[in-house]
Coordinates of C-alpha atoms and ligand atoms in Angstrom, one line a residue:
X21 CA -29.3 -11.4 38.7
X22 CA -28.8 -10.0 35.4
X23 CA -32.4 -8.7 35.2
X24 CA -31.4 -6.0 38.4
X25 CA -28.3 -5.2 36.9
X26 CA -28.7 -1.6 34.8
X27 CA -28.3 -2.0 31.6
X28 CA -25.4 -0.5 30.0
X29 CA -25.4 3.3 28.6
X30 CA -23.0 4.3 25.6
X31 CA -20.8 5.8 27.7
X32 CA -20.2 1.7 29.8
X33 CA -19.4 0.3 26.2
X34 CA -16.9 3.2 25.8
X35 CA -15.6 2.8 29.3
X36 CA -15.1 -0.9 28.9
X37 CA -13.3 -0.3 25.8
X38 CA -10.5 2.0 27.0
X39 CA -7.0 0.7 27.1
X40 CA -7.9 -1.3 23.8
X41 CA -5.1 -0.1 21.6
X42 CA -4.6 -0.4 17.7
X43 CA -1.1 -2.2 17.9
X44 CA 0.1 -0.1 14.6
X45 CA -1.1 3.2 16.0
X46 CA -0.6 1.9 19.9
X47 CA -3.7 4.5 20.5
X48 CA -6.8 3.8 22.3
X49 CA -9.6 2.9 19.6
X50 CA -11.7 5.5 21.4
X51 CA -9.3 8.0 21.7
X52 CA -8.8 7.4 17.8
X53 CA -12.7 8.0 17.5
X54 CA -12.5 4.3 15.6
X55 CA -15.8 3.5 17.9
X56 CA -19.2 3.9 16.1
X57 CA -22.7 3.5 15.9
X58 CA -23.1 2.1 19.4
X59 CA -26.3 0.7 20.0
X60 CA -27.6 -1.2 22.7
X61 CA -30.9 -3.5 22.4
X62 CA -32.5 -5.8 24.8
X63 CA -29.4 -8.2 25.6
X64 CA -27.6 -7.0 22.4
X65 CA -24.8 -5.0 22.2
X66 CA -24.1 -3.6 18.8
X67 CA -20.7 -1.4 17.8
X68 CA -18.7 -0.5 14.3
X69 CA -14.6 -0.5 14.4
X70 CA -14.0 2.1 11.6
X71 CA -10.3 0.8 11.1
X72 CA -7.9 3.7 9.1
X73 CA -7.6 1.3 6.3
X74 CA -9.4 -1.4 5.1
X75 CA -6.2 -2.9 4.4
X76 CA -5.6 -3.2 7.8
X77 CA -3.5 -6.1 8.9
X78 CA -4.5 -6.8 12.6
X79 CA -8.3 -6.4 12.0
X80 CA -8.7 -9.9 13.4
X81 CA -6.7 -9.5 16.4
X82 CA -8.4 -5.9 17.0
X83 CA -12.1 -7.3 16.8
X84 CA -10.7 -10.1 19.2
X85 CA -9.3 -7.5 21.8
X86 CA -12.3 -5.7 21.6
X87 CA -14.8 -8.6 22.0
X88 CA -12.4 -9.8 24.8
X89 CA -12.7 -6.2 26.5
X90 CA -16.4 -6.1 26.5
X91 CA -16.9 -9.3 27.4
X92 CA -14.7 -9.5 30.1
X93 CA -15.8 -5.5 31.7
X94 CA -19.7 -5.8 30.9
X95 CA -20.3 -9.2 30.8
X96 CA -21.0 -12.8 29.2
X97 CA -24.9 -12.0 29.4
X98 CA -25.3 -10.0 26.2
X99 CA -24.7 -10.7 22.8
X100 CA -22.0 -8.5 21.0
X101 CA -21.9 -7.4 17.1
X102 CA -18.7 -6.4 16.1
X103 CA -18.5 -5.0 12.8
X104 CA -15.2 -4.3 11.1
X105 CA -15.6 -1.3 8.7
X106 CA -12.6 1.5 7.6
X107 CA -12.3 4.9 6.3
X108 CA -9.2 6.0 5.1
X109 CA -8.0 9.3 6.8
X110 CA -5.1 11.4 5.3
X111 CA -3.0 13.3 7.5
X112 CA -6.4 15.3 8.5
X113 CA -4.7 19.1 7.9
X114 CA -4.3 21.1 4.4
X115 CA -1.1 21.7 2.9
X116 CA 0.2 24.0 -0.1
X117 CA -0.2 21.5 -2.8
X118 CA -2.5 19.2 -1.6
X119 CA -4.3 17.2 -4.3
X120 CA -8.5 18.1 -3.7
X121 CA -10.0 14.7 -2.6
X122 CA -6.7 12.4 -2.8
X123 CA -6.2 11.6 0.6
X124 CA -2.7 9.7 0.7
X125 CA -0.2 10.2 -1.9
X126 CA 2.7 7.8 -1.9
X127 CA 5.5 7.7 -4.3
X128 CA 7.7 4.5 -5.1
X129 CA 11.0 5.0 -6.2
X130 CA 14.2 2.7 -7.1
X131 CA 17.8 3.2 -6.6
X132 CA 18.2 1.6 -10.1
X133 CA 15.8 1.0 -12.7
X134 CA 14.9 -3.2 -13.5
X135 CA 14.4 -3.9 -9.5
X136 CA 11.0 -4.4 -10.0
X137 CA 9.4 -0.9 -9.2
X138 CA 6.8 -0.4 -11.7
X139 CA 5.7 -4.2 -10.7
X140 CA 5.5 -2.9 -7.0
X141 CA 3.5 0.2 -8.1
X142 CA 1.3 -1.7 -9.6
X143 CA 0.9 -4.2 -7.0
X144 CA 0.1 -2.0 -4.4
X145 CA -2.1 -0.1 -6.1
X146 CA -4.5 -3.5 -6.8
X147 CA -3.7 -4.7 -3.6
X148 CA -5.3 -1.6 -1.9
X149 CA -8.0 -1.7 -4.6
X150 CA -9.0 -5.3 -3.3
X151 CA -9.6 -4.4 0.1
X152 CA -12.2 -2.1 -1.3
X153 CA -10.0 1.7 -1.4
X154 CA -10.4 3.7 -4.3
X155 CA -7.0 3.7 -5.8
X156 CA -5.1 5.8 -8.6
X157 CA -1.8 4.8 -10.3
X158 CA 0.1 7.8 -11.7
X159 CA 2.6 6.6 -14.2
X160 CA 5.6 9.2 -13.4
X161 CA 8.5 7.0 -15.2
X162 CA 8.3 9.4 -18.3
X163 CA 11.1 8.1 -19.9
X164 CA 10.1 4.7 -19.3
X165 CA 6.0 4.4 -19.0
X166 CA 5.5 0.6 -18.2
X167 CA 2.5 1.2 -16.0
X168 CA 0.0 0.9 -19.3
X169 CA 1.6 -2.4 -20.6
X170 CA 1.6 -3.8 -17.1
X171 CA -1.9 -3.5 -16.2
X172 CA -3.0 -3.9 -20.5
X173 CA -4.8 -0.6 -20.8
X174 CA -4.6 1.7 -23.4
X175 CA -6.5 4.6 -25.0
X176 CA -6.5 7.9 -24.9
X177 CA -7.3 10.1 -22.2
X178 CA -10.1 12.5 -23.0
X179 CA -10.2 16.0 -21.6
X180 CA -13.3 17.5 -20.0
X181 CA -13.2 20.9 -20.1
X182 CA -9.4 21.7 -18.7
X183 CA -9.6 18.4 -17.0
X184 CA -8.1 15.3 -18.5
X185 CA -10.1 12.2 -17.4
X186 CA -8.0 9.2 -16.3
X187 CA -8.0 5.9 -17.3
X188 CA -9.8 3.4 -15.5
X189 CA -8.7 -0.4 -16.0
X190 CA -9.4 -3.2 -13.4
X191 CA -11.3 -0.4 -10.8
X192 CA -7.9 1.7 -11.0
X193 CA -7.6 5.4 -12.6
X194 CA -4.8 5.2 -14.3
X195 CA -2.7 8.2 -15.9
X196 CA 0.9 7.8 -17.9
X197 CA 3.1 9.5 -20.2
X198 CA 2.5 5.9 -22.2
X199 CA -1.6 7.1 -23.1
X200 CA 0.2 9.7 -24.8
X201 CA 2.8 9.0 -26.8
X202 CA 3.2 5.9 -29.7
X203 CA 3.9 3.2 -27.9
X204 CA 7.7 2.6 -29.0
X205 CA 8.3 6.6 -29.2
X206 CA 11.2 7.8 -26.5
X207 CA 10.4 10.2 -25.0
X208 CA 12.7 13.3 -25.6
X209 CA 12.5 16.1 -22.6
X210 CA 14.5 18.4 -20.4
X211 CA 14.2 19.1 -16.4
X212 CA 11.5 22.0 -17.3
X213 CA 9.6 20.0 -19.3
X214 CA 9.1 17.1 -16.7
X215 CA 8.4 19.3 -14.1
X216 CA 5.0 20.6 -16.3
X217 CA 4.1 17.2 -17.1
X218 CA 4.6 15.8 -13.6
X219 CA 2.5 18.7 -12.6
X220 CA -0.3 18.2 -15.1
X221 CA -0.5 14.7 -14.0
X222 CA -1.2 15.5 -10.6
X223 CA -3.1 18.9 -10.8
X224 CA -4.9 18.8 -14.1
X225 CA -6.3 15.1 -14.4
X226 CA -9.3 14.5 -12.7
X227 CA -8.5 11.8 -10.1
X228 CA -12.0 12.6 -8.1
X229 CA -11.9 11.2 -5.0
X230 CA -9.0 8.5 -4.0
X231 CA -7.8 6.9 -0.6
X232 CA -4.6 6.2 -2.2
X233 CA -3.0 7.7 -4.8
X234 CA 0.5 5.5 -6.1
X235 CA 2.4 7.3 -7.6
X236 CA 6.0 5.4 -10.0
X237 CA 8.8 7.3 -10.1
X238 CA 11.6 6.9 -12.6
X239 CA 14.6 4.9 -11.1
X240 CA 17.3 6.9 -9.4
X241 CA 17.3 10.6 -7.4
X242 CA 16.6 12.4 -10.9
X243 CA 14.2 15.2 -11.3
X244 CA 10.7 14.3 -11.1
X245 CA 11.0 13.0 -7.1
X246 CA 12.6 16.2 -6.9
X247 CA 9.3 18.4 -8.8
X248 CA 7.1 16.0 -7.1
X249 CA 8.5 16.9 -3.4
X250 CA 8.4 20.2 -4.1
X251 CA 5.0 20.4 -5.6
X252 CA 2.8 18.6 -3.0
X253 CA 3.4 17.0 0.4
X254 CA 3.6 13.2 -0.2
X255 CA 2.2 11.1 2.5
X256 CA 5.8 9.2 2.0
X257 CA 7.8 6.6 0.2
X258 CA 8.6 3.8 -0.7
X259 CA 11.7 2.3 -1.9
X260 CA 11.9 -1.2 -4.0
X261 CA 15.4 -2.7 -4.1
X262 CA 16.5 -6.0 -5.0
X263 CA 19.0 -8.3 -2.1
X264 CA 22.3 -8.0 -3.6
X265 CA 24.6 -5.2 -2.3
X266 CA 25.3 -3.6 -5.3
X267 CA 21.5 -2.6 -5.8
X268 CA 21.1 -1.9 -1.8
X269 CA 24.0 0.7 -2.0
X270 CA 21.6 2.5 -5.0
X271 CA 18.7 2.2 -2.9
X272 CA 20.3 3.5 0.3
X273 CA 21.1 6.9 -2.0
X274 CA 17.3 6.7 -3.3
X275 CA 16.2 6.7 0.5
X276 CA 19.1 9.2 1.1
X277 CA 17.4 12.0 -1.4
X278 CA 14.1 11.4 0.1
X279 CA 15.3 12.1 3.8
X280 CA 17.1 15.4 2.2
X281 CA 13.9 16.0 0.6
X282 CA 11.9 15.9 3.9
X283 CA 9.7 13.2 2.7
X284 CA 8.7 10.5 5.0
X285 CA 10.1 7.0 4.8
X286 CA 7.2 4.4 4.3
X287 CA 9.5 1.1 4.1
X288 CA 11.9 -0.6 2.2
X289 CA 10.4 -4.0 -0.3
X290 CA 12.7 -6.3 -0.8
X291 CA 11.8 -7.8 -4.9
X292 CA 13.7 -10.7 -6.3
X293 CA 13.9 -12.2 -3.0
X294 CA 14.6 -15.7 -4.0
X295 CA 13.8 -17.7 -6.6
X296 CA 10.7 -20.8 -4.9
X297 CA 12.0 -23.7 -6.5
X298 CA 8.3 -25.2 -5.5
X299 CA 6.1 -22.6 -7.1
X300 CA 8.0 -22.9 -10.4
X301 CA 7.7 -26.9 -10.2
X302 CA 4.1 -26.6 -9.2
X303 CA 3.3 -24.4 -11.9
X304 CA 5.5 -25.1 -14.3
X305 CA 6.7 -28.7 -14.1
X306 CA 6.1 -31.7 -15.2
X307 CA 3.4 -33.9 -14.1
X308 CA 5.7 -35.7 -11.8
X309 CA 7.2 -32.7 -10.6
X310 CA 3.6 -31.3 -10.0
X311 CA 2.8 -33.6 -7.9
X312 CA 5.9 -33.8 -5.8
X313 CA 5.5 -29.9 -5.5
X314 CA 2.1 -30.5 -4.1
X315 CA 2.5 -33.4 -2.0
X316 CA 5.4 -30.9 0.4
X317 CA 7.3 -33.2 0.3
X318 CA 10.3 -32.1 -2.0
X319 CA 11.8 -29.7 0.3
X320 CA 11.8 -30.7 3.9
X321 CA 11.8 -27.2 5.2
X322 CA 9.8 -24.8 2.9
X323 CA 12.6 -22.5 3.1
X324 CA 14.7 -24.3 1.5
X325 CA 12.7 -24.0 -2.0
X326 CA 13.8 -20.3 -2.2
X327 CA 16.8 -20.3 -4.3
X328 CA 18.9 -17.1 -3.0
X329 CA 20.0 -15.7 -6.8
X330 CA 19.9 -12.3 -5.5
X331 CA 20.9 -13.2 -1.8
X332 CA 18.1 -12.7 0.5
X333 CA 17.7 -10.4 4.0
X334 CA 20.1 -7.7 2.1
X335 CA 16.7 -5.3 2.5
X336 CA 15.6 -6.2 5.9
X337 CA 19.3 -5.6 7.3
X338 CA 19.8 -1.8 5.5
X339 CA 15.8 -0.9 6.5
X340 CA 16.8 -2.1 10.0
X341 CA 20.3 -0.1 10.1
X342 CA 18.8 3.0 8.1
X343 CA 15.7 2.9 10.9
X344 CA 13.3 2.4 8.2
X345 CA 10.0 -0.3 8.4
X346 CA 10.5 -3.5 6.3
X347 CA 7.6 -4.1 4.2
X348 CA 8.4 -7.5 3.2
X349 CA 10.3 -10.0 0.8
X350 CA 8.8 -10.7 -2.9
X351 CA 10.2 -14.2 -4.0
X352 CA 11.1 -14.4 -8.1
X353 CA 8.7 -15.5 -9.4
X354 CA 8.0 -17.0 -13.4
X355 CA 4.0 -16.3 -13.5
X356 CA 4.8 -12.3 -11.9
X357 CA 6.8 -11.8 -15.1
X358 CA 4.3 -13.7 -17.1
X359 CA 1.3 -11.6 -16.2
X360 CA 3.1 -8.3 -16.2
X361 CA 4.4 -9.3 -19.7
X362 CA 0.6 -10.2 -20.6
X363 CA -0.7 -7.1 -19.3
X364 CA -2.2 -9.4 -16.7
X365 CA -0.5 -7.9 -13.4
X366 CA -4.0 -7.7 -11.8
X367 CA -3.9 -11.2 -11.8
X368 CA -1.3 -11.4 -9.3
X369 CA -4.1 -11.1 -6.5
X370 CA -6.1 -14.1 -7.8
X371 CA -6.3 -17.2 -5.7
X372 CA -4.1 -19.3 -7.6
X373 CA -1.0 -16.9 -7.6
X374 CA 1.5 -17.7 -5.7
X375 CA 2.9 -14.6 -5.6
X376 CA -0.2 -13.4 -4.1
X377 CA 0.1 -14.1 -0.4
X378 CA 3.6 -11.9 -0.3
X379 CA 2.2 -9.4 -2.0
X380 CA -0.7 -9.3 0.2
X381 CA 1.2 -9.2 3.0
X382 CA 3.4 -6.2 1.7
X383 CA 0.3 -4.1 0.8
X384 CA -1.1 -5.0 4.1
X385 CA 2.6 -3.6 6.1
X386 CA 2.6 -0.4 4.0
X387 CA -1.3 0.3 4.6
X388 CA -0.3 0.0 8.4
X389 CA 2.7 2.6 7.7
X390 CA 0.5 5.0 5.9
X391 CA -1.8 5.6 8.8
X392 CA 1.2 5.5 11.4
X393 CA 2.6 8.3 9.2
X394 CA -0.8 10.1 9.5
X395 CA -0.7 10.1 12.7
X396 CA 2.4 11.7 13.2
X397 CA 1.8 14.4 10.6
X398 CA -1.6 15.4 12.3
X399 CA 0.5 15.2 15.5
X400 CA 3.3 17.4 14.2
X401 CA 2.4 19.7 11.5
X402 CA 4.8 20.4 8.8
X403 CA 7.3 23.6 9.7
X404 CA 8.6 23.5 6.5
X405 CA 7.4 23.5 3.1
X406 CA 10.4 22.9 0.1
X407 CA 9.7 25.3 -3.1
Ligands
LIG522 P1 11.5 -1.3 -12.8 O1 10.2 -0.5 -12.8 O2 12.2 -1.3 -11.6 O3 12.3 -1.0 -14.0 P2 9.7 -3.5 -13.6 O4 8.6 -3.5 -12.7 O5 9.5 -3.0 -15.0 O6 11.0 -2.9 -13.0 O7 10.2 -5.1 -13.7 C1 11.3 -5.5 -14.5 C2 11.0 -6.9 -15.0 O8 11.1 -7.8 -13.9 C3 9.6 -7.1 -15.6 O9 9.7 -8.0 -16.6 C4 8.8 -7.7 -14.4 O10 7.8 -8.5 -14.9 C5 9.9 -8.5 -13.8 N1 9.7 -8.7 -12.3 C6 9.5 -7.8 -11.4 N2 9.4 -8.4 -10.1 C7 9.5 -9.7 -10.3 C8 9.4 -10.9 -9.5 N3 9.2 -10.8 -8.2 N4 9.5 -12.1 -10.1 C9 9.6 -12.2 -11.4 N5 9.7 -11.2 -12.3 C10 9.7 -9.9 -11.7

């Protein structure tokens, strides 16, 4: 039977595939162009899924979907290749102020400074680094330049004719007022002066070619979100706050400037999300406690290891009200503080850290957000530019 059947053309694999949506992007895969390198040999049946970020957090159910769709519209006779590749797109048009080669620029801001932002920054930036983007951390706290200490790199940065030449630490370039100023030195500066070294950072240090570039902001609605809005469009942000009410209503103002400031929401992360009783005693406890941490058997619901110091869900509920996307919660956690203090944060990510899976998962929720917000910004260009 199957020998009289034609065998299928490039344009039966793409037919077979219509109707198979991204769930983020809720586009057909074709219509997104995601369907590549089609080839079709003897009984095998060979394709590429370029994803819009490797970080993408449904690549498993999207190969599935697609394998299901072929299967089920061309048949169990061939043998199907599915391989899962991604090429980060920006927001595909040119805008005044656009960074050459950085595709995505995201900023991370704070209502209030100690919530964890700089941590976040940093997280995201190795998170998106370990699904294989190239990433760039601009350190944009100026009065408060944790970003070198975090991630332990120092030095200083070289120029190259009138380009300054990032750091690179742990496969991330890295720029910060903290390369260039003694290390316990305030810094001393007024609006004018931030705005040139905000736009230095951005226009005069050779970031080369980046997927992402993360930018941290100094807490609160000061000036530099304000120079940085102005000076290029941002692909959006993102706004860390910790559960208790206090800190939300700070973060709801945070979120409030951006809105005024036209930039696009990216999601709300909720940091100090509980303290996991079970991680601490697993990591930290003694070797009874160890073992009872590991066994599962000290809480009966896992749930109930997260201490609520903070409160917990105060994020989710304000993102949900406010219409924003929820990127996720980031339990307390000892070894988090530890490694940032050691100038260990890329750490985080490695298999034994419990504070990798959240993290992961946040990373993962925000990579999704980025290309929804693409989307729309290729689908509705910009009226409007501030400045
Ligand atoms: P911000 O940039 O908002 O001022 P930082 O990122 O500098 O905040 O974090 C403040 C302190 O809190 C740092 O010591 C950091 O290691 C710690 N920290 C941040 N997030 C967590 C967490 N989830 N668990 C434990 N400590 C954390």
């Amino acid at each position: 039977m199957f020998a009289n059947r034609p065998r299928p053309t490039e344009a039966d694999v793409l037919q077979a595939l219509k109707g198979v949506q991204d769930p983020d992007l809720h586009r057909d895969l074709v219509d997104l162009g995601m369907i590549k390198d089609i080839r079709i040999h003897d009984r095998t049946i060979s394709l590429t899924v370029n994803l819009t970020t490797p970080a993408c957090p449904l690549k498993g159910k999207i190969e599935a979907d697609v394998r299901n769709a072929l299967t089920s519209r061309l048949g169990a006779d061939f043998h199907y290749q599915i391989h899962m590749a991604a090429e980060v797109r920006g927001k595909g048009i040119t805008e005044k102020g656009d960074i050459p080669g950085v595709k995505n620029v995201i900023a991370v801001g704070s209502g209030k400074g100690g919530v964890g932002k700089s941590t976040m920054a940093a997280a995201i930036a190795y998170g998106l680094h370990a699904h294989g983007a190239t990433v760039g951390l601009m350190d944009a706290d100026v009065y408060g330049p944790s970003i070198p200490h975090l991630v332990g790199a120092g030095g200083r940065p070289m120029a190259r004719g009138d380009r300054i030449q990032p750091i690179e630490r742990d496969g991330l370039r890295l720029m910060s007022m903290g390369f260039l100023l003694e290390p316990e030195r305030a810094v001393v500066m007024r609006g004018p002066m931030l705005h040139g070294i905000v736009q230095q950072f951005l226009h005069q240090v050779d970031w080369g070619t980046l997927d992402y570039l993360v930018i941290d902001l100094p807490p609160g609605t000061g000036d530099v979100p304000l120079t940085l809005a102005q000076t290029l469009p941002l692909t959006g942000a993102v706004i860390v706050c910790t559960p208790q009410e206090v800190a939300l209503l700070d973060a709801t103002r945070a979120l409030s400037m951006f809105r005024q400031l036209k930039v696009p929401i990216l999601g709300m992360i909720e940091n100090m999300s509980g303290f996991d009783v079970a991680a601490y005693l697993a990591e930290h406890g003694s070797p009874a406690a160890r073992q009872l941490a590991a066994s599962g058997r000290l809480f009966d619901d896992p749930a109930d290891a997260l201490v609520p110091i903070f409160g917990t869900g105060g994020a989710r509920r304000t993102a949900e009200r406010l219409g924003v996307p929820f990127l996720g919660e980031i339990p307390l956690n000892v070894s988090l503080r530890e490694r940032g203090d050691q100038g260990r944060l890329a750490s985080a990510f490695s298999p034994d850290s419990p504070s990798r899976a959240p993290l992961m998962a946040m990373v993962e929720a925000l990579a999704a957000q980025i290309s929804i917000q693409n989307l729309k910004a290729r689908k509705m260009p910009k009226l409007e530019i501030i400045g």
